[in-house]
Coordinates of C-alpha atoms in Angstrom, one line a residue:
M1 CA 76.5 181.9 57.0
V2 CA 77.7 178.7 55.1
N3 CA 80.8 177.8 53.3
S4 CA 80.0 177.3 49.7
Q5 CA 80.7 176.6 46.2
R6 CA 77.2 177.8 45.2
E7 CA 74.8 180.6 46.5
Q8 CA 71.2 178.8 46.4
T9 CA 71.2 175.2 48.3
N10 CA 67.3 174.8 48.7
K11 CA 66.2 174.0 44.4
A12 CA 66.5 170.4 43.9
F13 CA 65.3 167.8 41.0
G14 CA 64.8 164.4 41.0
W15 CA 62.2 161.5 40.6
A16 CA 58.7 161.2 42.3
A17 CA 56.1 158.8 42.9
R18 CA 52.9 160.8 43.0
D19 CA 50.4 158.1 43.9
S20 CA 50.1 154.5 44.9
S21 CA 50.7 152.9 41.9
G22 CA 54.4 153.8 42.0
V23 CA 55.1 155.0 38.5
L24 CA 58.0 157.0 39.3
S25 CA 58.6 160.5 37.1
P26 CA 60.8 163.6 36.8
F27 CA 59.9 166.5 39.9
H28 CA 61.6 169.8 40.3
F29 CA 61.1 170.6 44.5
S30 CA 62.7 172.7 47.1
R31 CA 65.0 171.1 49.8
R32 CA 65.4 173.6 53.3
E33 CA 67.9 176.2 53.0
T34 CA 71.7 174.9 54.9
G35 CA 71.3 175.4 59.0
A36 CA 74.3 175.6 61.1
K37 CA 74.6 172.0 61.5
D38 CA 73.8 171.3 57.8
V39 CA 75.8 169.4 55.2
V40 CA 75.0 169.7 51.1
F41 CA 76.1 167.2 49.2
R42 CA 75.8 166.5 45.6
V43 CA 74.1 163.6 45.3
L44 CA 76.4 160.9 42.7
Y45 CA 74.9 157.5 43.2
C46 CA 71.4 156.0 45.3
G47 CA 70.8 152.5 45.8
I48 CA 67.3 150.8 45.4
C49 CA 66.1 149.3 48.1
H50 CA 62.6 146.8 48.8
T51 CA 61.6 149.7 51.3
D52 CA 61.7 151.7 48.3
L53 CA 59.3 149.3 46.3
H54 CA 56.9 149.5 49.6
M55 CA 56.7 153.1 50.0
V56 CA 56.5 154.1 46.6
K57 CA 53.1 151.7 46.3
N58 CA 52.2 152.6 49.8
E59 CA 51.7 149.1 51.1
W60 CA 52.8 150.0 54.3
G61 CA 49.9 152.9 54.7
M62 CA 52.4 155.7 55.6
S63 CA 53.4 157.3 52.5
M64 CA 53.3 160.6 51.4
Y65 CA 52.7 161.9 48.0
P66 CA 54.5 163.5 46.0
L67 CA 57.4 160.7 47.4
V68 CA 61.0 160.9 46.4
P69 CA 62.6 157.4 47.4
G70 CA 65.8 156.7 48.4
H71 CA 68.0 156.2 51.5
E72 CA 71.2 154.7 50.2
M73 CA 72.8 157.7 48.5
V74 CA 76.9 158.8 48.5
G75 CA 77.9 161.6 47.3
V76 CA 80.5 164.9 47.6
V77 CA 79.9 167.5 50.0
I78 CA 79.1 171.2 48.2
Q79 CA 78.6 172.9 51.0
I80 CA 78.3 173.0 55.1
G81 CA 76.8 175.1 58.1
N82 CA 79.3 177.6 60.1
M83 CA 78.7 175.0 63.1
V84 CA 79.9 171.7 61.4
E85 CA 82.6 169.9 62.6
K86 CA 84.0 166.8 61.5
I87 CA 82.5 167.2 57.2
K88 CA 84.2 169.8 54.9
V89 CA 83.6 170.5 51.1
G90 CA 84.6 167.8 48.9
D91 CA 84.2 164.9 51.3
K92 CA 82.5 161.7 50.4
V93 CA 79.6 161.4 52.1
G94 CA 76.1 159.3 52.3
V95 CA 73.2 159.1 54.3
G96 CA 71.1 156.1 55.2
Y97 CA 67.3 155.0 56.3
M98 CA 67.4 158.0 58.8
V99 CA 68.0 161.9 59.1
G100 CA 66.7 162.7 62.2
S101 CA 65.8 162.3 65.8
C102 CA 65.1 163.7 69.2
G103 CA 68.1 163.3 70.5
S104 CA 67.4 163.3 74.1
C105 CA 65.7 159.9 74.8
D106 CA 67.2 157.1 76.0
N107 CA 67.9 155.5 72.7
C108 CA 69.3 158.6 71.5
D109 CA 72.2 158.9 74.4
D110 CA 72.7 154.9 73.9
D111 CA 73.9 156.4 70.0
L112 CA 70.5 153.9 69.2
E113 CA 68.7 156.9 67.2
N114 CA 67.3 154.7 64.9
Y115 CA 64.9 153.4 67.7
C116 CA 63.9 156.7 68.7
S117 CA 60.4 157.1 68.7
K118 CA 60.5 160.5 66.8
M119 CA 63.2 159.2 64.2
I120 CA 62.6 160.7 61.1
P121 CA 63.1 158.5 57.8
T122 CA 65.0 159.9 54.7
C123 CA 61.9 160.1 53.0
S124 CA 58.2 160.6 53.2
A125 CA 58.5 161.8 56.6
I126 CA 58.3 165.2 58.4
D127 CA 61.4 166.7 59.3
H128 CA 61.9 169.4 62.4
D129 CA 61.0 172.2 60.2
G130 CA 57.8 170.7 59.4
T131 CA 58.9 170.3 55.2
A132 CA 58.3 166.6 54.1
T133 CA 61.7 165.0 54.0
R134 CA 62.8 163.4 50.4
G135 CA 65.5 161.1 49.2
G136 CA 68.3 160.2 47.2
F137 CA 66.6 159.8 44.0
S138 CA 67.8 163.6 43.5
D139 CA 70.2 165.7 42.5
T140 CA 70.8 167.0 46.1
M141 CA 70.6 166.4 49.6
V142 CA 70.5 168.5 52.8
A143 CA 71.2 166.7 56.2
D144 CA 72.4 167.7 60.1
E145 CA 76.0 166.7 60.5
Q146 CA 74.8 164.1 62.7
F147 CA 73.4 162.1 60.2
I148 CA 75.7 162.3 57.7
V149 CA 78.1 159.2 57.1
H150 CA 81.9 159.9 55.9
I151 CA 82.9 157.3 53.4
P152 CA 86.7 156.1 52.8
D153 CA 88.4 157.0 49.8
K154 CA 89.2 153.4 49.1
L155 CA 85.6 152.2 48.6
P156 CA 84.2 153.2 45.4
L157 CA 81.0 155.0 45.7
D158 CA 78.6 153.0 43.5
A159 CA 79.1 149.5 44.9
T160 CA 79.1 151.2 48.7
A161 CA 75.7 153.1 48.7
P162 CA 74.0 149.7 49.4
L163 CA 76.1 149.4 52.6
L164 CA 74.1 152.4 53.8
C165 CA 71.0 150.1 54.3
A166 CA 71.5 146.8 53.5
G167 CA 74.8 146.9 55.0
I168 CA 74.2 148.4 58.7
T169 CA 70.8 146.4 58.6
V170 CA 72.8 143.2 58.6
Y171 CA 75.7 144.3 60.1
S172 CA 74.1 145.7 63.4
P173 CA 72.5 141.9 64.8
L174 CA 75.6 140.5 63.7
K175 CA 77.5 142.3 66.2
H176 CA 74.6 143.2 68.8
F177 CA 73.5 139.3 69.2
G178 CA 77.3 138.3 69.3
L179 CA 77.5 136.4 66.2
D180 CA 81.1 138.3 65.2
K181 CA 82.9 136.1 67.3
P182 CA 84.9 133.9 65.4
G183 CA 84.3 130.6 65.1
S184 CA 80.5 131.2 65.3
H185 CA 78.3 129.6 63.0
V186 CA 75.8 131.9 61.6
G187 CA 73.1 131.2 58.8
I188 CA 72.1 133.6 56.3
V189 CA 68.3 133.3 54.9
G190 CA 68.2 134.5 51.2
L191 CA 70.8 135.4 49.0
G192 CA 69.1 138.9 47.8
G193 CA 70.4 142.4 48.6
L194 CA 70.6 142.4 52.5
G195 CA 72.1 138.3 52.4
H196 CA 74.3 138.8 49.8
V197 CA 76.2 141.5 52.2
A198 CA 75.4 139.8 55.3
V199 CA 78.0 137.0 54.1
K200 CA 80.7 139.1 53.6
F201 CA 80.4 140.4 56.7
A202 CA 79.9 137.5 58.8
K203 CA 82.7 135.7 56.7
A204 CA 84.9 138.9 57.8
M205 CA 84.1 138.3 61.2
G206 CA 85.5 135.5 61.6
A207 CA 82.3 133.3 61.2
K208 CA 81.5 129.9 59.5
V209 CA 78.6 130.7 57.0
T210 CA 75.9 128.8 55.6
V211 CA 73.3 130.3 53.1
I212 CA 69.8 129.4 53.7
S213 CA 67.8 129.4 50.5
T214 CA 64.7 128.2 48.3
S215 CA 66.6 128.2 45.2
A216 CA 69.0 125.5 44.6
N217 CA 70.7 127.1 41.9
K218 CA 72.1 129.7 43.9
K219 CA 74.7 127.2 45.8
E220 CA 77.5 128.2 43.4
E221 CA 77.1 131.9 43.9
A222 CA 77.2 131.3 48.1
I223 CA 80.2 129.5 48.4
E224 CA 82.6 130.3 45.0
H225 CA 81.9 133.7 44.6
L226 CA 80.4 135.3 48.2
G227 CA 82.6 132.7 50.1
A228 CA 80.2 131.2 52.2
D229 CA 81.1 127.8 54.0
S230 CA 78.1 125.8 53.1
F231 CA 74.5 126.2 51.1
L232 CA 71.2 124.6 52.6
F233 CA 68.3 124.1 49.9
S234 CA 65.6 124.4 52.7
R235 CA 63.0 122.6 50.5
D236 CA 65.5 119.7 50.5
Q237 CA 64.6 118.0 53.9
D238 CA 67.3 115.7 54.0
Q239 CA 69.9 118.7 54.1
M240 CA 67.6 120.3 56.9
Q241 CA 67.7 117.3 59.1
A242 CA 71.3 116.9 58.5
A243 CA 72.0 120.6 59.7
M244 CA 69.3 120.2 62.9
S245 CA 70.9 122.3 66.2
T246 CA 74.2 123.6 64.1
M247 CA 74.1 127.2 64.3
D248 CA 74.3 129.5 66.6
G249 CA 72.7 132.2 64.9
I250 CA 70.7 132.6 61.7
I251 CA 69.9 136.2 60.3
D252 CA 66.5 135.6 58.3
T253 CA 66.9 138.9 55.6
V254 CA 63.5 137.3 53.8
S255 CA 60.7 139.7 53.2
A256 CA 58.2 137.3 52.0
V257 CA 55.7 134.9 53.9
H258 CA 57.8 131.8 54.8
S259 CA 57.7 129.0 57.5
L260 CA 59.8 129.9 60.8
G261 CA 60.1 126.4 62.6
P262 CA 62.2 124.8 60.3
L263 CA 64.9 127.7 60.8
L264 CA 64.3 127.3 64.5
G265 CA 65.4 123.4 64.2
L266 CA 68.7 124.3 62.6
L267 CA 69.9 126.1 65.6
K268 CA 71.7 125.0 68.6
S269 CA 70.3 125.7 72.2
Q270 CA 70.0 128.9 73.1
G271 CA 70.4 129.9 69.3
K272 CA 69.1 133.2 67.5
L273 CA 66.8 134.1 64.9
I274 CA 67.1 137.6 64.4
M275 CA 64.6 138.9 61.4
V276 CA 65.3 141.9 59.5
G277 CA 63.0 140.9 56.5
A278 CA 60.1 143.0 56.6
P279 CA 56.8 140.5 55.6
D280 CA 53.8 142.4 54.9
K281 CA 51.8 139.9 56.9
P282 CA 52.2 137.8 60.3
L283 CA 54.3 134.9 60.3
V284 CA 53.1 131.8 62.0
L285 CA 56.0 131.3 65.3
P286 CA 55.6 127.5 66.8
V287 CA 56.4 128.5 70.8
F288 CA 57.6 124.7 71.3
P289 CA 61.1 124.6 69.8
L290 CA 61.8 127.7 71.6
I291 CA 60.7 126.8 74.7
M292 CA 62.8 123.5 74.6
G293 CA 66.0 125.0 73.0
R294 CA 65.9 128.7 75.3
K295 CA 65.9 130.4 71.7
I296 CA 65.4 133.6 70.6
V297 CA 63.6 135.2 68.0
A298 CA 64.5 139.0 67.5
G299 CA 64.2 141.8 65.0
S300 CA 66.4 144.8 64.5
C301 CA 66.0 147.8 62.4
T302 CA 69.3 149.4 60.6
G303 CA 71.5 150.8 63.2
G304 CA 72.3 153.8 64.9
M305 CA 75.0 156.6 63.5
K306 CA 77.9 155.5 65.3
E307 CA 77.6 151.8 64.3
T308 CA 76.7 153.2 60.9
Q309 CA 79.9 154.5 60.8
E310 CA 81.9 151.9 62.4
M311 CA 80.2 149.2 59.6
I312 CA 81.5 151.6 56.8
D313 CA 85.0 151.4 58.5
F314 CA 84.9 147.9 58.6
A315 CA 84.1 147.3 55.1
A316 CA 86.8 149.6 54.1
K317 CA 89.1 147.7 56.0
H318 CA 88.2 144.2 54.5
N319 CA 87.2 145.5 50.8
I320 CA 83.5 144.6 51.5
T321 CA 81.0 146.4 48.8
S322 CA 78.0 145.6 47.4
L323 CA 77.5 143.3 44.2
I324 CA 75.1 145.9 42.1
E325 CA 73.8 146.7 38.7
V326 CA 74.5 150.4 37.9
I327 CA 71.4 152.0 36.2
P328 CA 70.3 155.4 34.3
I329 CA 67.3 157.2 36.1
D330 CA 65.0 156.9 33.5
Y331 CA 65.5 153.0 34.0
V332 CA 64.3 153.2 37.2
N333 CA 60.4 152.1 36.8
V334 CA 61.4 149.1 34.7
A335 CA 63.7 148.4 38.0
L336 CA 61.0 148.3 40.3
K337 CA 59.4 145.9 38.1
R338 CA 62.6 143.8 38.0
L339 CA 63.0 144.1 41.7
V340 CA 59.4 142.8 42.3
K341 CA 60.5 139.1 40.5
G342 CA 64.2 139.3 42.4
D343 CA 65.5 140.3 39.3
V344 CA 68.8 141.7 40.2
R345 CA 72.4 140.6 41.0
Y346 CA 71.9 141.8 44.2
R347 CA 71.2 145.5 44.2
F348 CA 70.4 148.5 41.8
V349 CA 72.2 151.4 41.8
I350 CA 71.3 155.1 40.0
D351 CA 73.9 156.7 38.4
V352 CA 72.4 159.9 40.0
G353 CA 75.2 162.4 38.7
N354 CA 75.7 161.4 35.3
T355 CA 71.9 160.5 34.1
L356 CA 69.7 162.6 36.4
K357 CA 69.2 166.2 34.4
P358 CA 66.6 168.4 34.9
S359 CA 65.7 168.0 31.0
S360 CA 65.0 164.1 31.9

């Protein structure tokens, strides 16, 4: 039995890719019936992540079609199962990269569901009941309460949606690797969807922030608009040389193949280079700088649910949101093409609630 504002919850409508062309079109489908611990919400906004681009084109070789992308979705609860404890009808909520895990391994016990070997991604995976998971380019979402994030009222839903992936992806390594300590010098490589919110989080934590970019024209944006303390044009050898051995840690958000050697040179002894971007080809890692400085190259992938809620609450406290371009659903294929070119400042967000209609 459920508390509901409507009787049927399993019919859904969205946009899906049918094959590796990655072209999206209207798609009717069904979600599972509401379980005792499930929350159903009407999706109002959904961000477009670079991962969505990889998935619709099957660039990682794991896509299942039809594929409804979207793992940065927010909306309003319309139905809950009778064992749901923390969410009520009318709450503002969101879902990020995952909707399930085994619940019993060491990672799950440590609130690190994101590293569970049986973690279930929000789209293009098989859920516990054997059905395909489908993302937020759709009108409704059904997810277990454990994987629902409560959105504080003070945060605008549209500009908050990208935090459910981009936000937690940079917040988690800043916290885990000790770069949240006031006075730490943190480098942020890349000023895109992840990089711009990384600057905001690091500054709110009290760090000195340097943006590192191959685009010299992003200097004003980094310093004047996002609040970075300094800017490094990584193709200027004099600038890079002057900044050698000055940073405690670097968050590398770049998904393109690039050289790690110059970044390692920017680190102090025992500094940390944390990879959160996902290049589709292996990168060259020079070992000598690691040995001579006892430096670390690490990776980090999204965050657990406890940490994700912590991140959203931190964002509300410090008024952190993503810079977005809101689009209608029928613009999504153009948006994906622009995303390939990096032509967005800094995250596309689909106005699902106002523009996704069955007649689309």
